[in-house]
Amino acid sequence: MPTLICDCNQTMPLQPRALGAVLHEDLKLHSALCRREAGAFQNALQSGDDVVLACTQEKRLFAELGEQAGRATSVIRFVNIRETGGWSKDAASAMPKVAALLAAAHLPDPEPVATVSYQSSGRLLIVGPLDQAEQVAAMLADALDVTIFSQGVSSGAESVAPAQARNYPVISGSALRLTGWLGAFELQWDKSNPIDLDLCTRCNACVAVCPEQAIDLGYQIDSDKCKSHRDCVVVCQVAGAIDFSRTAQTASEGFDLVLDLGATPLVTLHAPPQGYFALNASAGLESKGLLATVVKLRGLVGEFEKPKFFDYKQKICAHSRNETVGCNACVEICSAEAISSEKDRNQIKVNPHLCIGCGACTTVCPTGALTYAYPRASEQGVRLKTLLSTYGKAGGTHPVLLLHSQGNGQAAIEALGRAAQLQKAIRGVPANVIPLALWHTASVGLDVWLSAIALGATQVAVLVTDEEAPAYLDGLAEQMRVAAAIMNGLGYAGVHFHLLRAQMGAAAQAVASLDAGLQALAKARPMVPASPARFAVAQEKRSTLDLALDHLMAAAPAALPEAIELPGQGSPFGSLSVNANSCTLCLSCVSACPASALQDNPDRPQLKFIEKNCVQCGLCATTCPEDAIALVPRLLLTPQRKQARVLNESQPYQCIRCGKPFGTLKAIESMLGKLAGHAMFQGAAADRLKMCSDCRVIDIYSADNELKITDIR
């Protein structure tokens, strides 16, 4: 796979010979691949191999040159080495990072996954003041089938009277409820407006005659102002559009797209459904973001696809057992409300049409029942390993992995690089900070972070912007507290994990703040393993965690403690504390445990526990009828972590008639105590509680004072 590097006007101190030695290629430094040296680029495309091109500024132009190359079949892989390191004050020492970025660009694309389809025929609903809705509708009606839900008329300085002509279908009412997604929205509302807009002729007689001015030009009646004079009914006798005695009815209609101009958006989620747009149009056609939204809406007709970002394994999900909810982390963190509980089926349900692919659910999932599918964790691990190993092979030291989004995060880094090239006060992305773009920063968590440290990184920083929902930031912070507790508990001093918050925009203050944060990271020297691990990141979360922990424990700089105390929130590891005085060994917790951490002993009344399997979901504690179980978040470091140990045991209770054990002493004594005052369990009946099932039947049938079914005539 040929690699082409280009440095227009020699603004970067690139060393093609050193880079080529690391990548095992004979690299040539170009200065005008998109201009006079375009032939070299087109010749590379003729090879049939994928081409790595170290230039992202001229993507469109290179794509056109590729089309002009005739028989070219190569795929172009673009990589940014300029803003990410070439334009920085220490660019001369950034060659290891540049080599790592180029090596990662050679990796194949993620394996394809199933797709989610949307079908839109262009049925657009505009919700809001009638005058504003009509202005926007005029910009869209030639491409979309527009319906307006009128919410009166606007009262601002920019308001204009609605058009007298009925150019679009108009509906109105109250109690709007919107559900669905692109191509499948459903609007429900109550038809509570006394004016039937289908019958209304817009003669405005009702508006003119109303003494309280309770009727606006959107033909809505303000019930707070209306004093029931009914003059409007009199003047509307011919059309018959006004009827105060009409009972409110629920109506519904389907749409493909929704543009919400209302004062209170119908959808307030941080991640609204595909096809839903909310906009403040109080400034009329000059409203901020209006033009961009109109352009997007015009293009949303047809069939669209996106990857199905998640995989779900119900068998290991710790959400619920026997309609009792344990772990609810994924449901609570989802900013799109794409995940719902189905506790009656012992599972959660993810709506793929609402899922935006943030991956926060997979990050907080303690079992790995939800995993990120595009790219998979294993594919992300290969990229990490390639970046870190190439960086080390090229002579780089103290690598810091900077995870950022492909959207605002990438824009913030590029703004920093440009500022460093233009301003003396800005240093740019440090030479040892390696950026890695993700679809969403919440898509990787504890397993990948710890693996990165084990594979050679000294720090992992997550760059977040206003793209991330507040719940995502809380979830990432929880996971980082757990990761930090593990690293420090193992004896690795320093701070290894960071949550960097970048202000949006290219303003000097935002750029300077990000620059200062990255410079501080570059100078930090936390303690890490002396040599990197060699394992491959697995798709299964718990397997990857085990591999990373094994390496970190083996390379620990000091003697290991018996256990590391972990934060109570977000910990996927821990033990259980069982109150032996309360526990009756009913073993309901064993049947509820989704991870086989709790087990019984078929030969003796025992509750056994394998700490390695425990995910701290809390199902056992919630299920326990005696409230005898408490969670203990920790990471046990001794070999006993993988071995079964007894949490509680009891003597078996033996049948008073035949001597066969049939229960535990604690359980039978508890039952006898609770039923001691019950009238149905006195005398011989109380003794039968102490018998096994067989002897109980024999005793009832052989007793002389018991009424038998055969005695009934």
XYZ file of C-alpha atoms in Angstrom:
713
model
C 0.000 0.000 0.000
C 1.870 3.155 -1.168
C 2.078 6.187 1.117
C 2.126 9.722 -0.280
C 3.125 12.629 1.955
C 2.824 16.212 0.866
C 4.063 19.383 2.545
C 2.885 22.452 0.666
C 5.426 25.276 0.934
C 7.559 23.229 3.357
C 5.640 24.287 6.481
C 6.417 21.000 8.311
C 9.860 19.608 9.216
C 9.087 16.137 7.841
C 11.778 13.479 7.602
C 10.726 11.085 4.818
C 13.771 8.825 5.180
C 13.154 8.250 8.906
C 9.449 7.715 8.313
C 10.132 5.291 5.482
C 12.462 3.234 7.658
C 9.715 2.727 10.227
C 7.020 1.995 7.626
C 9.352 -0.115 5.463
C 8.700 2.114 2.452
C 10.764 4.352 0.234
C 8.954 7.618 0.888
C 9.295 10.761 -1.159
C 8.291 14.159 0.166
C 6.025 15.991 -2.282
C 5.199 19.657 -2.224
C 2.347 19.981 -4.752
C 0.535 16.666 -5.189
C -2.709 18.474 -5.841
C -1.120 20.733 -8.432
C 1.945 20.133 -10.599
C 2.739 16.720 -9.060
C -0.782 15.351 -9.599
C 0.655 12.787 -12.022
C 2.497 11.038 -9.160
C -0.778 10.703 -7.298
C -2.596 9.315 -10.326
C 0.209 6.857 -11.016
C -0.064 5.542 -7.461
C -3.769 4.915 -8.039
C -2.961 2.691 -11.019
C -1.268 0.147 -8.736
C -4.572 -1.293 -7.591
C -3.485 -1.080 -3.940
C -5.071 1.288 -1.473
C -3.234 4.604 -1.270
C -2.511 6.409 2.002
C -2.480 10.153 1.385
C -1.245 12.494 4.116
C -3.480 15.406 3.190
C -7.071 16.077 4.216
C -7.395 19.661 3.014
C -7.833 18.736 -0.670
C -10.023 15.629 -0.290
C -12.505 16.797 -2.899
C -9.833 17.679 -5.418
C -8.016 14.370 -4.963
C -11.291 12.514 -5.431
C -11.770 14.309 -8.747
C -8.190 13.523 -9.795
C -8.854 9.885 -8.955
C -11.890 9.844 -11.252
C -9.777 11.322 -14.031
C -7.183 8.572 -13.600
C -9.199 6.274 -15.828
C -8.657 2.661 -14.787
C -7.729 3.558 -11.207
C -9.299 1.155 -8.721
C -7.401 2.096 -5.571
C -9.126 3.320 -2.419
C -7.713 6.560 -1.033
C -7.137 6.648 2.741
C -6.685 10.212 3.950
C -4.748 10.987 7.133
C -4.082 14.339 8.795
C -0.459 14.786 9.908
C -0.438 18.568 9.647
C -2.767 19.987 12.316
C -2.221 16.915 14.509
C 1.530 17.413 14.818
C 3.258 18.939 11.812
C 1.979 22.381 12.755
C 3.251 22.556 16.320
C 6.191 24.144 18.070
C 7.799 20.734 18.683
C 7.041 19.341 15.214
C 10.709 18.436 14.713
C 10.372 15.723 17.371
C 6.935 14.568 16.188
C 8.172 12.039 13.613
C 7.311 9.011 15.816
C 3.735 10.287 16.049
C 3.563 10.962 12.307
C 4.820 7.431 11.644
C 2.166 6.030 13.996
C -0.616 7.962 12.264
C 0.551 6.795 8.845
C 0.791 3.176 10.028
C -2.730 3.290 11.453
C -4.006 4.662 8.150
C -2.821 1.453 6.473
C -5.206 -0.656 8.561
C -8.280 -2.068 6.807
C -11.709 -0.594 7.338
C -13.897 -2.151 10.049
C -15.784 -5.286 9.114
C -19.238 -4.467 7.707
C -22.222 -4.849 9.993
C -25.969 -4.982 9.553
C -27.600 -1.721 8.534
C -30.689 0.156 9.692
C -32.902 1.575 6.927
C -35.073 4.688 6.810
C -37.612 5.422 4.061
C -38.819 8.996 3.582
C -41.290 10.175 0.969
C -41.019 13.813 2.035
C -44.118 14.297 4.221
C -43.033 17.262 6.363
C -44.809 18.534 9.462
C -44.008 22.085 10.553
C -45.095 22.881 14.105
C -45.205 26.464 15.347
C -46.789 29.889 14.872
C -48.689 29.946 11.597
C -46.920 33.013 10.192
C -43.438 31.596 10.822
C -44.433 28.148 9.597
C -45.753 29.549 6.321
C -42.544 31.493 5.702
C -40.446 28.348 6.112
C -42.942 26.224 4.186
C -42.521 28.494 1.157
C -38.835 27.478 1.072
C -39.649 23.768 1.149
C -42.960 23.228 -0.614
C -41.400 22.607 -4.025
C -39.486 19.606 -2.654
C -41.591 18.377 0.271
C -45.237 17.715 1.056
C -45.839 20.268 3.822
C -48.460 20.189 6.574
C -48.587 22.889 9.251
C -49.645 22.419 12.845
C -50.657 25.923 13.843
C -49.822 27.197 17.309
C -51.342 30.629 16.827
C -49.314 33.509 15.441
C -46.070 35.015 16.679
C -46.046 38.285 18.574
C -42.464 39.430 18.036
C -41.218 42.400 16.088
C -40.434 40.128 13.138
C -43.959 38.669 12.961
C -46.015 39.045 9.796
C -49.636 38.276 9.119
C -50.306 34.752 7.835
C -51.140 34.426 4.162
C -54.802 34.733 3.295
C -54.504 31.972 0.697
C -54.694 28.395 1.964
C -51.422 27.153 0.486
C -50.846 24.239 2.865
C -52.964 21.890 4.950
C -53.261 23.369 8.456
C -54.231 21.470 11.592
C -54.465 22.614 15.199
C -55.263 21.417 18.679
C -53.583 20.740 21.991
C -51.670 18.078 23.923
C -49.281 17.182 21.115
C -47.445 13.833 21.403
C -44.747 12.980 18.892
C -43.154 9.545 18.546
C -41.077 7.807 15.888
C -38.138 8.654 13.651
C -37.241 9.575 10.081
C -39.908 8.156 7.809
C -42.071 6.896 10.679
C -43.164 9.810 12.869
C -46.613 9.726 14.404
C -48.234 12.862 15.777
C -51.167 12.584 18.148
C -53.126 15.581 19.385
C -56.478 16.555 20.853
C -58.776 18.408 18.456
C -59.852 20.942 21.068
C -60.044 24.064 18.899
C -63.703 25.108 18.424
C -62.754 26.323 14.934
C -62.615 23.534 12.345
C -59.763 24.661 10.113
C -60.983 22.410 7.291
C -64.276 24.322 7.195
C -62.803 27.748 7.929
C -62.773 30.045 4.879
C -60.397 32.571 6.462
C -62.888 35.372 5.977
C -61.688 36.827 9.289
C -65.239 37.776 10.337
C -64.799 35.971 13.649
C -61.548 37.834 14.313
C -63.190 41.180 13.637
C -66.341 40.557 15.716
C -64.731 39.065 18.841
C -64.953 41.738 21.571
C -62.168 40.180 23.661
C -59.789 39.660 20.712
C -59.619 36.013 21.756
C -59.223 34.829 18.131
C -55.934 35.382 16.301
C -55.107 35.140 12.629
C -54.014 31.561 13.178
C -57.704 30.925 13.897
C -57.102 29.693 17.422
C -59.442 30.655 20.256
C -57.793 31.661 23.529
C -60.111 30.129 26.128
C -58.703 32.391 28.852
C -59.833 35.493 26.997
C -63.095 34.146 25.619
C -66.185 35.277 27.607
C -68.657 33.098 25.681
C -70.444 35.910 23.831
C -70.586 33.568 20.813
C -70.657 36.472 18.351
C -68.167 34.481 16.303
C -70.622 31.583 15.981
C -73.272 33.950 14.638
C -71.077 35.433 11.911
C -69.854 31.954 10.894
C -73.273 30.426 10.341
C -72.775 29.996 6.600
C -69.467 28.114 6.879
C -70.351 26.455 10.188
C -66.689 26.231 11.159
C -67.133 27.272 14.826
C -68.782 24.905 17.283
C -68.104 25.241 21.022
C -70.166 22.151 21.793
C -67.905 19.887 19.756
C -66.271 17.333 22.044
C -62.483 17.091 21.906
C -61.268 14.099 19.935
C -57.881 12.477 19.673
C -56.416 12.534 16.178
C -53.221 11.149 14.728
C -51.291 11.426 11.485
C -48.019 10.085 10.124
C -45.098 12.111 8.792
C -41.584 11.499 7.515
C -39.964 14.702 8.790
C -40.702 17.198 11.558
C -39.589 20.821 11.821
C -40.458 22.182 15.260
C -40.632 25.986 15.497
C -42.603 25.988 18.733
C -41.585 27.850 21.876
C -41.359 24.523 23.730
C -39.891 21.728 21.584
C -41.898 18.528 21.327
C -38.682 16.540 21.798
C -36.235 17.719 24.454
C -33.749 14.851 24.228
C -30.054 15.648 23.845
C -30.075 13.275 20.867
C -33.431 13.714 19.094
C -34.615 11.182 16.506
C -33.303 11.256 12.964
C -35.564 13.509 10.894
C -36.590 15.804 13.781
C -35.324 19.398 13.797
C -36.074 22.062 16.412
C -35.394 25.686 15.601
C -36.080 29.104 17.096
C -37.534 31.028 14.162
C -38.484 34.177 16.093
C -36.268 36.247 13.763
C -38.174 35.064 10.712
C -36.142 34.175 7.649
C -33.020 35.581 9.333
C -33.224 33.085 12.212
C -29.927 31.435 13.102
C -29.537 27.989 11.558
C -32.679 28.260 9.418
C -30.953 28.052 6.040
C -28.828 25.047 7.034
C -31.903 23.249 8.387
C -33.856 23.930 5.204
C -31.022 22.490 3.106
C -30.936 19.356 5.265
C -34.691 18.857 5.047
C -34.708 19.176 1.275
C -32.191 16.354 1.044
C -34.077 13.939 3.281
C -36.227 12.265 0.669
C -35.484 8.701 -0.345
C -33.956 5.679 1.357
C -31.154 6.038 3.888
C -29.006 3.596 5.830
C -26.748 3.671 8.851
C -24.770 0.951 10.638
C -26.386 -1.013 13.439
C -23.924 0.179 16.046
C -24.537 -2.361 18.795
C -24.660 -6.072 19.524
C -26.725 -7.425 22.401
C -26.370 -10.729 24.236
C -29.426 -11.238 26.385
C -27.993 -14.291 28.123
C -25.380 -12.298 30.043
C -27.439 -9.121 30.511
C -27.741 -8.160 34.183
C -30.786 -5.929 33.741
C -33.448 -8.164 35.260
C -34.365 -11.603 36.479
C -37.838 -12.742 37.503
C -39.165 -9.221 36.788
C -36.731 -7.750 39.326
C -34.490 -4.980 37.967
C -30.789 -5.035 38.781
C -28.476 -3.117 36.445
C -30.173 -0.198 34.707
C -27.053 1.646 33.560
C -27.713 1.524 29.808
C -31.329 2.662 30.144
C -30.364 5.601 32.332
C -27.459 6.872 30.220
C -29.036 6.736 26.752
C -29.603 10.331 25.595
C -31.823 9.200 22.725
C -34.142 7.077 24.903
C -33.465 4.250 22.472
C -33.166 1.677 25.278
C -36.144 0.472 27.275
C -36.709 -2.150 29.929
C -38.436 -5.455 29.235
C -38.098 -6.865 32.712
C -40.841 -9.414 32.106
C -38.562 -10.940 29.452
C -35.354 -10.531 31.490
C -33.849 -8.135 28.975
C -33.567 -4.619 27.631
C -34.687 -3.562 24.159
C -32.683 -1.251 21.898
C -34.518 0.551 19.115
C -31.942 0.676 16.286
C -33.796 3.522 14.533
C -33.424 5.780 17.580
C -29.866 4.678 18.415
C -27.319 7.317 17.342
C -24.274 5.101 17.862
C -22.763 7.007 20.792
C -21.839 3.740 22.511
C -22.306 5.106 26.032
C -24.444 2.080 26.868
C -21.587 -0.270 25.974
C -19.168 1.757 28.084
C -21.241 1.512 31.276
C -22.399 -2.089 30.687
C -20.626 -4.183 33.361
C -21.073 -7.574 31.685
C -20.412 -6.800 28.029
C -23.959 -7.774 27.079
C -24.016 -4.590 24.987
C -20.950 -4.209 22.780
C -20.012 -1.599 20.216
C -20.143 -3.119 16.747
C -18.792 -0.507 14.323
C -15.905 -0.581 14.834
C -15.691 -3.535 17.192
C -13.555 -3.347 20.319
C -11.157 -5.857 18.795
C -10.706 -3.643 15.720
C -10.209 -0.604 17.929
C -7.605 -2.610 19.835
C -5.658 -3.339 16.649
C -5.587 0.380 15.914
C -4.362 1.153 19.429
C -1.666 -1.478 19.217
C -0.538 -0.232 15.802
C -0.343 3.379 16.961
C 1.551 2.626 20.162
C 3.904 -0.012 18.765
C 4.853 2.097 15.735
C 5.344 5.143 17.950
C 7.686 3.158 20.190
C 9.540 1.578 17.273
C 10.171 5.052 15.848
C 11.776 6.159 19.078
C 8.848 7.917 20.715
C 8.505 8.028 24.494
C 5.735 8.747 27.004
C 2.844 8.472 24.508
C -0.449 10.102 25.461
C -3.530 8.764 23.679
C -6.025 11.537 22.888
C -9.496 10.188 22.075
C -11.775 12.671 20.327
C -14.893 12.707 18.181
C -14.830 12.904 14.403
C -16.990 16.036 14.577
C -16.422 18.826 17.068
C -13.412 17.112 18.628
C -11.629 16.926 15.288
C -12.538 20.549 14.584
C -11.054 21.653 17.926
C -7.757 19.877 17.223
C -7.535 21.321 13.720
C -8.236 24.809 15.065
C -5.398 24.329 17.554
C -3.005 23.224 14.807
C -3.813 26.224 12.629
C -3.400 28.581 15.570
C -0.003 27.076 16.381
C 1.148 27.701 12.832
C 0.042 31.331 12.950
C 0.589 32.426 16.559
C 3.730 32.365 18.630
C 1.846 31.925 21.918
C 0.178 28.634 20.891
C 2.325 25.494 20.854
C -0.125 23.094 19.181
C -0.604 19.360 19.682
C 2.489 18.086 21.547
C 4.787 15.566 19.885
C 3.875 12.769 22.305
C 0.090 13.301 22.146
C -1.414 10.890 19.600
C -4.952 11.806 18.458
C -7.398 8.982 17.703
C -10.745 9.901 16.165
C -13.863 8.030 17.266
C -17.435 8.188 16.025
C -18.266 9.174 19.600
C -16.009 9.577 22.619
C -18.429 7.645 24.844
C -18.012 4.496 22.745
C -14.880 3.286 24.561
C -14.403 2.849 28.271
C -12.624 1.004 31.029
C -11.574 -2.059 29.026
C -10.003 -0.045 26.192
C -8.453 2.555 28.496
C -6.721 -0.030 30.688
C -5.654 -1.943 27.586
C -4.097 1.237 26.175
C -1.998 1.653 29.327
C -1.022 -2.022 29.221
C -0.080 -1.709 25.537
C 2.300 1.170 26.156
C 0.406 4.448 26.630
C 1.310 6.512 29.678
C -1.976 8.438 29.738
C -5.391 8.335 28.109
C -7.264 11.602 27.607
C -10.822 11.921 26.336
C -11.568 15.247 24.645
C -15.236 16.163 25.058
C -17.237 19.054 23.632
C -20.872 20.126 23.640
C -21.635 17.046 21.507
C -21.642 14.864 24.622
C -24.791 14.670 26.729
C -24.397 15.485 30.443
C -25.186 11.849 31.258
C -22.273 10.762 29.046
C -19.870 13.026 30.899
C -21.064 11.613 34.214
C -20.662 8.061 32.902
C -17.152 8.726 31.581
C -16.153 10.377 34.835
C -17.420 7.370 36.827
C -15.461 4.971 34.650
C -12.333 7.110 34.970
C -12.606 7.097 38.756
C -12.720 3.292 38.669
C -9.752 3.126 36.273
C -7.745 5.572 38.385
C -8.462 3.599 41.564
C -7.218 0.418 39.881
C -4.002 1.980 38.580
C -3.160 3.722 41.844
C -4.137 0.661 43.856
C -1.708 -1.436 41.835
C 1.072 0.971 42.764
C 1.241 3.057 39.571
C 1.612 6.607 40.889
C 0.261 9.601 39.022
C -2.842 10.482 37.040
C -3.347 8.267 33.999
C -6.851 9.206 32.810
C -8.162 12.659 31.952
C -11.444 14.167 30.797
C -10.580 17.282 28.768
C -13.410 19.701 28.067
C -12.921 21.779 24.933
C -14.836 24.969 24.274
C -16.241 25.130 20.779
C -15.130 27.590 18.148
C -11.807 28.988 17.024
C -11.861 31.833 19.557
C -8.479 32.604 21.064
C -9.636 31.694 24.574
C -10.931 28.259 23.509
C -7.755 27.446 21.581
C -5.509 28.648 24.395
C -7.410 26.564 26.954
C -7.059 23.387 24.891
C -3.397 24.146 24.234
C -2.683 24.550 27.945
C -4.461 21.299 28.752
C -2.512 19.299 26.181
C 0.813 20.828 27.203
C 0.166 19.795 30.801
C -0.567 16.232 29.652
C 2.606 16.098 27.578
C 4.783 17.020 30.561
C 3.208 14.578 33.048
C 5.087 11.365 33.789
C 2.797 8.917 35.581
C 4.183 5.480 36.402
C 3.344 2.711 33.904
C 4.487 -0.877 33.219
C 8.123 -1.154 32.180
C 7.279 -3.089 29.012
C 4.115 -3.123 26.895
C 1.742 -6.062 26.763
C 1.360 -8.263 23.723
C -2.249 -9.396 24.079
C -4.974 -8.592 21.557
C -8.043 -6.679 22.674
C -10.997 -9.073 22.602
C -14.549 -8.301 21.581
C -15.755 -9.589 24.973
C -15.399 -6.813 27.530
C -14.689 -8.999 30.555
C -12.046 -10.986 28.679
C -10.229 -7.797 27.711
C -10.394 -6.511 31.275
C -8.896 -9.769 32.548
C -6.042 -9.570 30.043
C -5.274 -5.949 30.872
C -5.442 -6.532 34.622
C -3.220 -9.602 34.430
C -0.515 -7.591 32.670
C -0.826 -4.592 34.975
C -0.665 -6.844 38.042
C 2.323 -8.785 36.715
C 4.225 -5.567 35.973
C 3.217 -3.752 39.183
C 6.112 -1.745 40.638
C 5.519 -2.860 44.245
C 3.996 -5.666 46.263
C 0.297 -5.957 45.591
C -2.299 -5.430 48.306
C -4.924 -8.085 48.908
C -7.663 -5.952 47.366
C -8.283 -2.482 45.949
C -11.305 -0.554 47.144
C -13.278 0.813 44.182
C -15.869 3.609 43.889
C -19.448 2.612 44.571
C -20.733 3.942 41.246
C -19.732 2.296 37.982
C -17.555 -0.480 39.363
C -17.741 -3.741 37.367
C -15.800 -5.637 40.042
C -16.589 -6.460 43.615
C -17.530 -8.842 46.355
C -20.666 -9.510 48.381
C -21.294 -9.240 52.089
C -23.836 -11.739 53.368
C -25.456 -11.361 56.795
C -25.322 -14.919 58.090
C -27.866 -14.128 60.802
C -30.479 -13.045 58.244
C -29.686 -15.379 55.326
C -31.841 -18.509 55.268
C -30.004 -20.027 52.297
C -33.137 -19.933 50.168
C -30.743 -19.502 47.207
C -33.032 -17.132 45.322
C -29.912 -15.050 44.725
C -28.288 -17.951 42.867
C -31.117 -18.166 40.354
C -31.044 -14.377 39.896
C -27.296 -14.029 39.267
C -26.682 -13.471 35.528
C -22.921 -14.013 35.710
C -22.782 -17.324 37.629
C -20.917 -15.548 40.409
C -23.271 -17.079 42.985
C -23.571 -20.839 43.073
C -25.062 -23.490 45.294
C -23.675 -26.824 46.468
C -25.839 -29.768 45.434
C -24.471 -31.812 48.337
C -24.684 -29.326 51.218
C -26.605 -26.138 52.125
C -23.991 -23.645 50.986
C -23.886 -20.325 49.157
C -20.703 -20.149 47.085
C -19.221 -17.157 45.312
C -16.666 -16.620 42.523
C -15.591 -12.987 42.796
C -14.091 -12.795 39.303
C -17.541 -13.325 37.798
C -19.355 -10.693 39.873
C -20.408 -7.588 37.914
C -21.973 -5.712 40.870
C -25.358 -5.522 39.144
C -27.218 -5.781 42.445
C -29.754 -8.369 41.317
C -28.851 -10.634 44.221
C -29.323 -7.861 46.776
C -32.607 -6.773 45.208
C -33.913 -10.335 44.981
C -32.974 -11.411 48.529
C -36.194 -11.635 50.606
C -34.243 -11.153 53.835
C -32.163 -8.114 52.672
C -29.121 -10.097 53.725
C -26.821 -9.176 50.814
C -24.788 -5.979 50.322
C -22.455 -5.082 47.445
C -18.770 -4.466 48.190
C -17.054 -2.732 45.214
C -13.431 -3.833 45.105
C -10.845 -5.625 43.005
C -9.451 -8.707 44.721
C -5.864 -9.346 43.635
C -5.210 -12.741 45.218
C -5.709 -16.076 43.422
C -8.914 -16.532 45.452
C -10.530 -14.054 43.026
C -10.942 -16.886 40.530
C -11.865 -19.569 43.058
C -15.208 -20.426 44.602
C -15.508 -19.600 48.279
C -18.342 -20.140 50.745
C -20.244 -17.008 51.761
C -22.697 -18.797 54.029
C -23.624 -22.311 55.010
C -25.925 -24.056 57.419
C -26.635 -27.453 58.899
C -29.251 -29.412 56.964
C -32.583 -29.920 58.678
C -33.565 -33.579 58.948
C -37.079 -34.901 58.732
C -38.326 -35.803 62.225
C -40.008 -38.904 60.825
C -37.469 -40.486 58.426
C -34.329 -38.464 59.068
C -33.880 -37.365 55.427
C -32.415 -33.842 55.024
C -34.884 -31.639 53.148
C -34.005 -28.047 54.003
C -31.677 -25.872 56.013
C -31.889 -25.491 59.752
C -32.091 -21.711 59.376
C -34.911 -21.803 56.838
C -37.079 -24.291 58.757
C -36.576 -22.452 62.037
C -37.485 -19.176 60.358
C -40.640 -20.742 58.912
C -41.637 -22.245 62.258
C -41.140 -18.908 63.974
C -43.290 -17.033 61.463
C -46.119 -19.619 61.591
C -46.025 -20.268 65.335
C -49.141 -18.230 66.048
C -51.104 -19.354 63.014
C -54.235 -21.379 63.843
C -53.708 -23.768 60.924
C -50.278 -24.859 62.155
C -50.776 -26.081 65.682
C -50.134 -29.492 67.191
C -49.717 -32.247 64.587
C -49.925 -29.686 61.778
C -46.902 -27.874 63.211
C -44.975 -31.149 63.373
C -45.662 -31.768 59.694
C -43.698 -28.603 58.888
C -40.703 -30.503 60.245
C -41.214 -33.420 57.861
C -40.060 -33.977 54.315
C -42.664 -33.919 51.556
C -43.124 -37.705 51.507
C -43.559 -38.089 55.245
C -45.947 -35.157 55.349
C -48.342 -36.942 52.983
C -48.012 -40.258 54.836
C -48.685 -38.583 58.172
C -51.809 -36.829 56.936
C -53.205 -40.001 55.412
C -52.460 -42.198 58.434
C -53.774 -39.803 61.083
C -57.097 -40.945 62.621
C -58.398 -37.436 63.230
C -57.901 -36.215 59.638
C -60.800 -36.090 57.183
C -59.899 -38.038 54.058
C -61.299 -37.597 50.576
C -62.542 -41.195 50.655
C -64.671 -40.391 53.701
C -66.739 -37.847 51.806
C -69.964 -39.380 50.466
